[in-house]
Amino acid sequence: MQKKLRPTIIGILASFLFFAGNVAQAETLNIAFPSGLKELFKYEFNVIELALENSDADMSLNVTEIDGLSGSRLVEMLKAGETDVIFGGYSPQRNESLLQINIPMTRGMLGHRVFMTHRDNLDALLRIKTLADLKQFCIGAGSDWPDADIMEQNGFCVDRAPRNRLWDMLKNKRFPLLTRAAHEAFRELPDLQRKYPDLVLVPDISLVYKFDFFIYVRKGNTQLQQLLTTGLERAYASGAFMKNFESDPSISHALAELSRLPYTFTIRNPILDPTTKNIDPKYWHGNLEFDTHQNRSSCPKTKITCPEQEGINMRSITDPSRSYLTVTKTPALSVALSY
């Protein structure tokens, strides 16, 4: 009798250990990220934490930093099961090969773009008044940034390069403009100017399109996809998501400054799939839906007639002083930041 029971007991014990191992593994959500950038993306990591806190799972986030990690390598690591989750700017390739959590992480702030430049370029750039004017200048962008595809398909000149070379190239005037999301620019600029004192923000223009970071999980991992989706939906319902969004210093600063810019040009994002394009508007900041063949209602008719071929919002300047920069004409045009 004892001999007959022994295999059964061993089987039960093996099943228990296997199950316990899976539970232990499930308690930690692993994410890989490029070394040295974790603090810059503190807000995005907070969003993932919010999703976990508001889900039904008892999970914590474990971040592994890897030197020189690229976006394409991150995708391959996720496919191979070397990491559980990643986040990145929307791209058709990521959306097709991975499972996307269809709630934008920064409410679309990643698609609210401002521009950095070398101060020697400011005289020419301050003459930009229309989207056609902006398209006369080449824009630097990361080699694998989806923004480069979006801008190229909208008729912009784009100069692609690895992310870690962009600021040196801008300093050396390889291109006149470098695109950054507004909240990224305000967050990065103080440190950048210590290394590159001649790099400044272009004070008057921004470019807007529907675009953002999304969280991605491995294809087939629908359980984790649903867990993270439910967590973010609950965070929105409780107000926790908006509290995190509005209290982030870089985002709140960017929202305030974007509202003061005199020229904001809105373009379509042609790379979005139908599902992402039709995500509930409540998850996006601002109104990103417009008809490019009609004038924007926000265009002041007494000031300008908006070109029918483009979506453009030109606001008259009600307050010529802007808190984030002061433009003064000295022997050379200078821009000073005051935080």
Tab-separated table of C-alpha atoms in Angstrom:
chain	number	residue	atom	x	y	z
A	1	MET	CA	0.000	0.000	0.000
A	2	GLN	CA	2.839	2.346	0.895
A	3	LYS	CA	4.553	1.660	-2.451
A	4	LYS	CA	1.370	2.521	-4.399
A	5	LEU	CA	0.946	5.860	-2.585
A	6	ARG	CA	4.538	6.968	-2.994
A	7	PRO	CA	4.284	8.030	-6.693
A	8	THR	CA	1.029	9.869	-5.966
A	9	ILE	CA	2.604	11.824	-3.116
A	10	ILE	CA	5.631	12.676	-5.253
A	11	GLY	CA	3.324	13.819	-8.064
A	12	ILE	CA	1.315	16.035	-5.743
A	13	LEU	CA	4.499	17.510	-4.297
A	14	ALA	CA	5.907	18.185	-7.781
A	15	SER	CA	2.659	19.869	-8.850
A	16	PHE	CA	2.690	22.015	-5.715
A	17	LEU	CA	6.291	23.113	-6.288
A	18	PHE	CA	5.549	23.916	-9.942
A	19	PHE	CA	2.483	25.935	-8.983
A	20	ALA	CA	4.346	27.724	-6.191
A	21	GLY	CA	7.145	28.558	-8.613
A	22	ASN	CA	4.695	30.086	-11.073
A	23	VAL	CA	3.055	32.164	-8.350
A	24	ALA	CA	6.433	33.432	-7.157
A	25	GLN	CA	7.349	34.344	-10.715
A	26	ALA	CA	4.019	36.089	-11.284
A	27	GLU	CA	4.550	38.313	-8.225
A	28	THR	CA	7.344	40.155	-10.030
A	29	LEU	CA	6.784	41.946	-13.322
A	30	ASN	CA	10.157	42.327	-15.033
A	31	ILE	CA	10.960	45.216	-17.339
A	32	ALA	CA	14.256	45.938	-19.104
A	33	PHE	CA	15.323	49.527	-19.767
A	34	PRO	CA	18.389	51.406	-21.073
A	35	SER	CA	20.890	52.280	-18.339
A	36	GLY	CA	20.886	55.841	-17.040
A	37	LEU	CA	17.396	56.753	-18.268
A	38	LYS	CA	15.176	55.364	-15.510
A	39	GLU	CA	14.933	58.629	-13.581
A	40	LEU	CA	14.041	60.573	-16.734
A	41	PHE	CA	11.100	58.217	-17.291
A	42	LYS	CA	9.932	58.195	-13.692
A	43	TYR	CA	6.406	59.237	-14.719
A	44	GLU	CA	6.028	56.323	-17.161
A	45	PHE	CA	7.200	53.815	-14.548
A	46	ASN	CA	4.663	55.322	-12.138
A	47	VAL	CA	1.928	54.590	-14.684
A	48	ILE	CA	2.890	50.906	-14.767
A	49	GLU	CA	2.954	50.875	-10.956
A	50	LEU	CA	-0.550	52.394	-10.969
A	51	ALA	CA	-1.766	49.644	-13.284
A	52	LEU	CA	-0.391	46.988	-10.934
A	53	GLU	CA	-1.713	48.669	-7.771
A	54	ASN	CA	-5.218	48.870	-9.243
A	55	SER	CA	-5.284	45.340	-10.634
A	56	ASP	CA	-6.385	42.145	-8.905
A	57	ALA	CA	-2.829	40.814	-8.799
A	58	ASP	CA	-0.268	41.249	-6.048
A	59	MET	CA	2.659	42.202	-8.270
A	60	SER	CA	5.689	44.460	-8.002
A	61	LEU	CA	7.776	45.968	-10.791
A	62	ASN	CA	11.421	44.960	-11.185
A	63	VAL	CA	13.523	47.165	-13.512
A	64	THR	CA	16.712	45.781	-15.077
A	65	GLU	CA	18.926	48.454	-16.643
A	66	ILE	CA	21.062	47.406	-19.627
A	67	ASP	CA	23.776	49.500	-21.295
A	68	GLY	CA	23.090	50.525	-24.877
A	69	LEU	CA	19.664	48.902	-25.023
A	70	SER	CA	17.750	49.941	-28.162
A	71	GLY	CA	14.020	49.923	-28.821
A	72	SER	CA	14.358	47.114	-31.367
A	73	ARG	CA	16.369	45.001	-28.912
A	74	LEU	CA	13.688	45.561	-26.247
A	75	VAL	CA	11.067	44.155	-28.582
A	76	GLU	CA	13.186	41.073	-29.281
A	77	MET	CA	13.750	40.537	-25.542
A	78	LEU	CA	10.000	40.664	-24.920
A	79	LYS	CA	9.295	38.208	-27.735
A	80	ALA	CA	11.921	35.833	-26.311
A	81	GLY	CA	10.502	36.017	-22.793
A	82	GLU	CA	13.589	37.778	-21.412
A	83	THR	CA	11.373	40.547	-20.027
A	84	ASP	CA	7.656	40.592	-19.170
A	85	VAL	CA	6.672	44.063	-20.305
A	86	ILE	CA	8.068	47.082	-22.146
A	87	PHE	CA	6.803	50.527	-23.051
A	88	GLY	CA	7.572	52.623	-26.095
A	89	GLY	CA	6.180	54.999	-28.663
A	90	TYR	CA	3.446	53.484	-30.818
A	91	SER	CA	4.630	51.883	-34.034
A	92	PRO	CA	2.826	49.569	-36.466
A	93	GLN	CA	5.587	46.983	-36.006
A	94	ARG	CA	5.218	46.884	-32.200
A	95	ASN	CA	1.453	46.796	-32.457
A	96	GLU	CA	1.505	43.876	-34.909
A	97	SER	CA	4.126	41.736	-33.159
A	98	LEU	CA	3.136	42.444	-29.520
A	99	LEU	CA	-0.007	43.023	-27.468
A	100	GLN	CA	-0.670	46.700	-26.783
A	101	ILE	CA	-2.476	48.028	-23.711
A	102	ASN	CA	-4.750	50.539	-25.419
A	103	ILE	CA	-4.532	53.382	-22.929
A	104	PRO	CA	-1.939	56.078	-23.789
A	105	MET	CA	0.542	56.518	-20.947
A	106	THR	CA	0.963	60.310	-21.094
A	107	ARG	CA	-2.502	61.180	-22.485
A	108	GLY	CA	-0.811	61.933	-25.803
A	109	MET	CA	1.764	64.378	-24.456
A	110	LEU	CA	4.395	62.465	-26.432
A	111	GLY	CA	2.746	63.868	-29.557
A	112	HIS	CA	2.921	67.480	-28.351
A	113	ARG	CA	6.320	68.367	-29.803
A	114	VAL	CA	8.553	71.360	-29.255
A	115	PHE	CA	11.962	71.957	-30.791
A	116	MET	CA	15.501	72.468	-29.584
A	117	THR	CA	18.044	74.340	-31.666
A	118	HIS	CA	21.446	76.020	-31.585
A	119	ARG	CA	21.031	79.612	-30.500
A	120	ASP	CA	22.696	80.766	-33.745
A	121	ASN	CA	19.624	79.463	-35.644
A	122	LEU	CA	17.050	81.434	-33.647
A	123	ASP	CA	16.864	84.494	-35.898
A	124	ALA	CA	15.746	82.339	-38.835
A	125	LEU	CA	13.477	80.069	-36.777
A	126	LEU	CA	11.615	82.956	-35.152
A	127	ARG	CA	10.278	83.823	-38.620
A	128	ILE	CA	8.243	80.581	-38.745
A	129	LYS	CA	4.550	81.473	-38.946
A	130	THR	CA	3.050	78.612	-40.978
A	131	LEU	CA	3.430	74.861	-41.307
A	132	ALA	CA	4.992	75.445	-44.739
A	133	ASP	CA	7.621	77.643	-43.062
A	134	LEU	CA	8.398	74.874	-40.571
A	135	LYS	CA	8.812	72.319	-43.356
A	136	GLN	CA	11.702	74.330	-44.787
A	137	PHE	CA	13.930	73.178	-41.906
A	138	CYS	CA	15.283	69.654	-41.399
A	139	ILE	CA	14.398	68.018	-38.089
A	140	GLY	CA	16.658	65.651	-36.181
A	141	ALA	CA	15.063	62.499	-34.752
A	142	GLY	CA	16.162	59.141	-33.343
A	143	SER	CA	16.856	56.410	-35.884
A	144	ASP	CA	14.052	54.193	-34.562
A	145	TRP	CA	11.650	56.891	-33.337
A	146	PRO	CA	8.176	56.510	-34.871
A	147	ASP	CA	8.069	60.342	-34.877
A	148	ALA	CA	10.492	60.260	-37.792
A	149	ASP	CA	8.029	58.174	-39.840
A	150	ILE	CA	5.110	60.431	-38.880
A	151	MET	CA	6.957	63.586	-39.913
A	152	GLU	CA	8.350	62.127	-43.130
A	153	GLN	CA	4.885	60.993	-44.207
A	154	ASN	CA	3.643	64.538	-43.533
A	155	GLY	CA	6.268	66.002	-45.873
A	156	PHE	CA	8.970	67.053	-43.393
A	157	CYS	CA	12.703	66.753	-43.950
A	158	VAL	CA	13.946	64.379	-41.223
A	159	ASP	CA	17.557	63.616	-40.328
A	160	ARG	CA	17.764	60.291	-38.445
A	161	ALA	CA	20.573	59.360	-36.069
A	162	PRO	CA	21.103	57.216	-32.935
A	163	ARG	CA	19.573	58.898	-29.901
A	164	ASN	CA	22.878	59.370	-28.096
A	165	ARG	CA	24.338	61.341	-31.034
A	166	LEU	CA	21.466	63.786	-31.579
A	167	TRP	CA	22.537	66.533	-29.191
A	168	ASP	CA	26.138	66.556	-30.427
A	169	MET	CA	24.816	66.815	-33.974
A	170	LEU	CA	22.540	69.715	-33.015
A	171	LYS	CA	25.446	71.460	-31.287
A	172	ASN	CA	27.529	71.022	-34.458
A	173	LYS	CA	24.626	72.361	-36.584
A	174	ARG	CA	24.158	69.161	-38.560
A	175	PHE	CA	20.439	70.009	-38.552
A	176	PRO	CA	18.640	73.137	-37.259
A	177	LEU	CA	15.878	71.487	-35.209
A	178	LEU	CA	15.645	68.569	-32.792
A	179	THR	CA	12.162	67.305	-31.939
A	180	ARG	CA	11.255	66.517	-28.323
A	181	ALA	CA	7.968	65.944	-26.542
A	182	ALA	CA	7.201	69.089	-24.562
A	183	HIS	CA	7.412	67.435	-21.152
A	184	GLU	CA	10.679	65.736	-22.139
A	185	ALA	CA	12.201	69.019	-23.297
A	186	PHE	CA	11.404	70.917	-20.103
A	187	ARG	CA	12.646	67.989	-18.035
A	188	GLU	CA	15.916	67.572	-19.961
A	189	LEU	CA	16.925	71.112	-20.802
A	190	PRO	CA	18.573	72.207	-17.511
A	191	ASP	CA	20.996	69.249	-17.593
A	192	LEU	CA	21.517	69.519	-21.350
A	193	GLN	CA	22.432	73.196	-21.139
A	194	ARG	CA	25.146	72.441	-18.620
A	195	LYS	CA	26.789	70.258	-21.267
A	196	TYR	CA	25.613	72.188	-24.339
A	197	PRO	CA	25.190	75.841	-23.299
A	198	ASP	CA	24.295	76.924	-26.848
A	199	LEU	CA	21.247	74.632	-27.104
A	200	VAL	CA	17.914	76.377	-26.508
A	201	LEU	CA	14.203	75.900	-27.078
A	202	VAL	CA	12.531	77.530	-30.066
A	203	PRO	CA	10.139	79.817	-28.170
A	204	ASP	CA	7.114	80.162	-30.459
A	205	ILE	CA	6.153	76.869	-32.127
A	206	SER	CA	4.882	73.390	-31.391
A	207	LEU	CA	3.723	70.491	-33.548
A	208	VAL	CA	0.893	68.211	-32.409
A	209	TYR	CA	-0.216	64.768	-33.587
A	210	LYS	CA	-1.982	61.806	-31.975
A	211	PHE	CA	0.866	59.752	-30.554
A	212	ASP	CA	2.036	58.331	-27.248
A	213	PHE	CA	3.868	55.707	-25.255
A	214	PHE	CA	1.992	52.450	-24.785
A	215	ILE	CA	2.659	49.438	-22.590
A	216	TYR	CA	3.326	46.196	-24.504
A	217	VAL	CA	3.327	42.535	-23.462
A	218	ARG	CA	4.222	39.370	-25.307
A	219	LYS	CA	1.899	38.126	-28.036
A	220	GLY	CA	-0.462	35.583	-26.534
A	221	ASN	CA	-0.158	36.906	-22.980
A	222	THR	CA	-3.754	38.111	-22.959
A	223	GLN	CA	-4.005	37.576	-19.199
A	224	LEU	CA	-1.307	40.175	-18.468
A	225	GLN	CA	-2.735	42.485	-21.122
A	226	GLN	CA	-6.153	42.375	-19.446
A	227	LEU	CA	-4.645	42.758	-15.968
A	228	LEU	CA	-2.800	45.959	-16.944
A	229	THR	CA	-5.784	47.314	-18.911
A	230	THR	CA	-8.123	46.763	-15.969
A	231	GLY	CA	-5.620	48.383	-13.607
A	232	LEU	CA	-5.386	51.540	-15.717
A	233	GLU	CA	-9.157	51.723	-16.227
A	234	ARG	CA	-9.642	51.549	-12.455
A	235	ALA	CA	-6.933	54.170	-11.918
A	236	TYR	CA	-8.848	56.490	-14.248
A	237	ALA	CA	-12.175	55.732	-12.528
A	238	SER	CA	-10.742	56.497	-9.085
A	239	GLY	CA	-8.970	59.671	-10.206
A	240	ALA	CA	-5.554	58.213	-9.393
A	241	PHE	CA	-4.363	58.363	-13.005
A	242	MET	CA	-5.227	62.037	-13.443
A	243	LYS	CA	-3.714	62.891	-10.061
A	244	ASN	CA	-0.451	61.275	-11.157
A	245	PHE	CA	-0.629	63.037	-14.542
A	246	GLU	CA	-1.407	66.515	-13.225
A	247	SER	CA	1.083	66.347	-10.361
A	248	ASP	CA	4.063	65.400	-12.521
A	249	PRO	CA	6.292	68.526	-12.593
A	250	SER	CA	7.434	68.084	-16.205
A	251	ILE	CA	3.921	67.523	-17.534
A	252	SER	CA	2.297	70.357	-15.561
A	253	HIS	CA	5.079	72.700	-16.676
A	254	ALA	CA	4.717	71.613	-20.300
A	255	LEU	CA	0.918	72.082	-20.276
A	256	ALA	CA	1.298	75.618	-18.934
A	257	GLU	CA	3.924	76.590	-21.481
A	258	LEU	CA	2.196	74.965	-24.467
A	259	SER	CA	-0.882	77.068	-23.766
A	260	ARG	CA	1.231	80.195	-24.230
A	261	LEU	CA	2.875	79.324	-27.549
A	262	PRO	CA	1.627	81.537	-30.387
A	263	TYR	CA	1.909	78.905	-33.157
A	264	THR	CA	0.682	75.328	-32.773
A	265	PHE	CA	0.448	73.195	-35.912
A	266	THR	CA	-1.675	70.019	-35.867
A	267	ILE	CA	-0.978	67.194	-38.303
A	268	ARG	CA	-2.400	63.707	-38.757
A	269	ASN	CA	-0.621	60.578	-37.633
A	270	PRO	CA	-0.812	58.301	-40.692
A	271	ILE	CA	0.821	55.276	-39.045
A	272	LEU	CA	-1.950	54.554	-36.493
A	273	ASP	CA	-3.950	51.355	-36.830
A	274	PRO	CA	-7.769	51.696	-36.546
A	275	THR	CA	-7.897	50.443	-32.932
A	276	THR	CA	-5.318	52.946	-31.669
A	277	LYS	CA	-6.782	55.733	-33.794
A	278	ASN	CA	-10.209	55.157	-32.206
A	279	ILE	CA	-9.148	54.904	-28.548
A	280	ASP	CA	-11.701	56.699	-26.360
A	281	PRO	CA	-10.997	60.478	-26.492
A	282	LYS	CA	-11.174	60.632	-22.671
A	283	TYR	CA	-7.704	59.062	-22.608
A	284	TRP	CA	-6.155	61.846	-24.719
A	285	HIS	CA	-5.275	65.391	-23.689
A	286	GLY	CA	-6.894	68.034	-25.884
A	287	ASN	CA	-8.882	67.649	-29.075
A	288	LEU	CA	-6.799	65.765	-31.627
A	289	GLU	CA	-9.674	65.104	-34.009
A	290	PHE	CA	-9.966	67.524	-36.893
A	291	ASP	CA	-10.653	67.626	-40.595
A	292	THR	CA	-7.599	68.805	-42.519
A	293	HIS	CA	-9.857	70.130	-45.263
A	294	GLN	CA	-11.679	72.541	-42.975
A	295	ASN	CA	-10.472	75.566	-41.075
A	296	ARG	CA	-9.843	75.095	-37.385
A	297	SER	CA	-12.535	76.841	-35.296
A	298	SER	CA	-9.816	78.119	-32.960
A	299	CYS	CA	-8.211	80.202	-35.699
A	300	PRO	CA	-8.900	83.886	-35.019
A	301	LYS	CA	-10.662	84.959	-38.226
A	302	THR	CA	-9.727	88.580	-37.664
A	303	LYS	CA	-6.051	87.575	-37.648
A	304	ILE	CA	-5.658	84.921	-40.317
A	305	THR	CA	-7.502	82.481	-42.538
A	306	CYS	CA	-6.213	78.997	-41.866
A	307	PRO	CA	-4.877	77.140	-44.912
A	308	GLU	CA	-7.448	74.540	-45.965
A	309	GLN	CA	-4.841	71.910	-46.716
A	310	GLU	CA	-3.469	71.767	-43.191
A	311	GLY	CA	-4.792	71.604	-39.659
A	312	ILE	CA	-3.423	74.720	-37.993
A	313	ASN	CA	-4.211	76.553	-34.799
A	314	MET	CA	-2.691	80.028	-34.647
A	315	ARG	CA	-3.339	81.812	-31.375
A	316	SER	CA	-2.793	85.501	-30.892
A	317	ILE	CA	-0.399	86.257	-28.056
A	318	THR	CA	-2.363	87.646	-25.144
A	319	ASP	CA	0.619	87.611	-22.814
A	320	PRO	CA	3.858	88.408	-24.649
A	321	SER	CA	5.955	87.465	-21.607
A	322	ARG	CA	6.476	83.738	-21.216
A	323	SER	CA	7.596	82.366	-17.874
A	324	TYR	CA	9.876	79.684	-19.246
A	325	LEU	CA	12.024	81.892	-21.440
A	326	THR	CA	12.944	85.470	-22.085
A	327	VAL	CA	14.138	86.509	-25.515
A	328	THR	CA	16.407	89.549	-25.567
A	329	LYS	CA	18.350	91.117	-28.421
A	330	THR	CA	21.960	91.730	-27.507
A	331	PRO	CA	24.937	91.473	-29.910
A	332	ALA	CA	23.709	87.871	-30.247
A	333	LEU	CA	20.146	86.726	-29.640
A	334	SER	CA	20.040	84.883	-26.323
A	335	VAL	CA	17.462	82.774	-24.566
A	336	ALA	CA	17.559	82.436	-20.773
A	337	LEU	CA	15.560	79.854	-18.901
A	338	SER	CA	13.884	80.633	-15.595
A	339	TYR	CA	12.334	77.681	-13.754
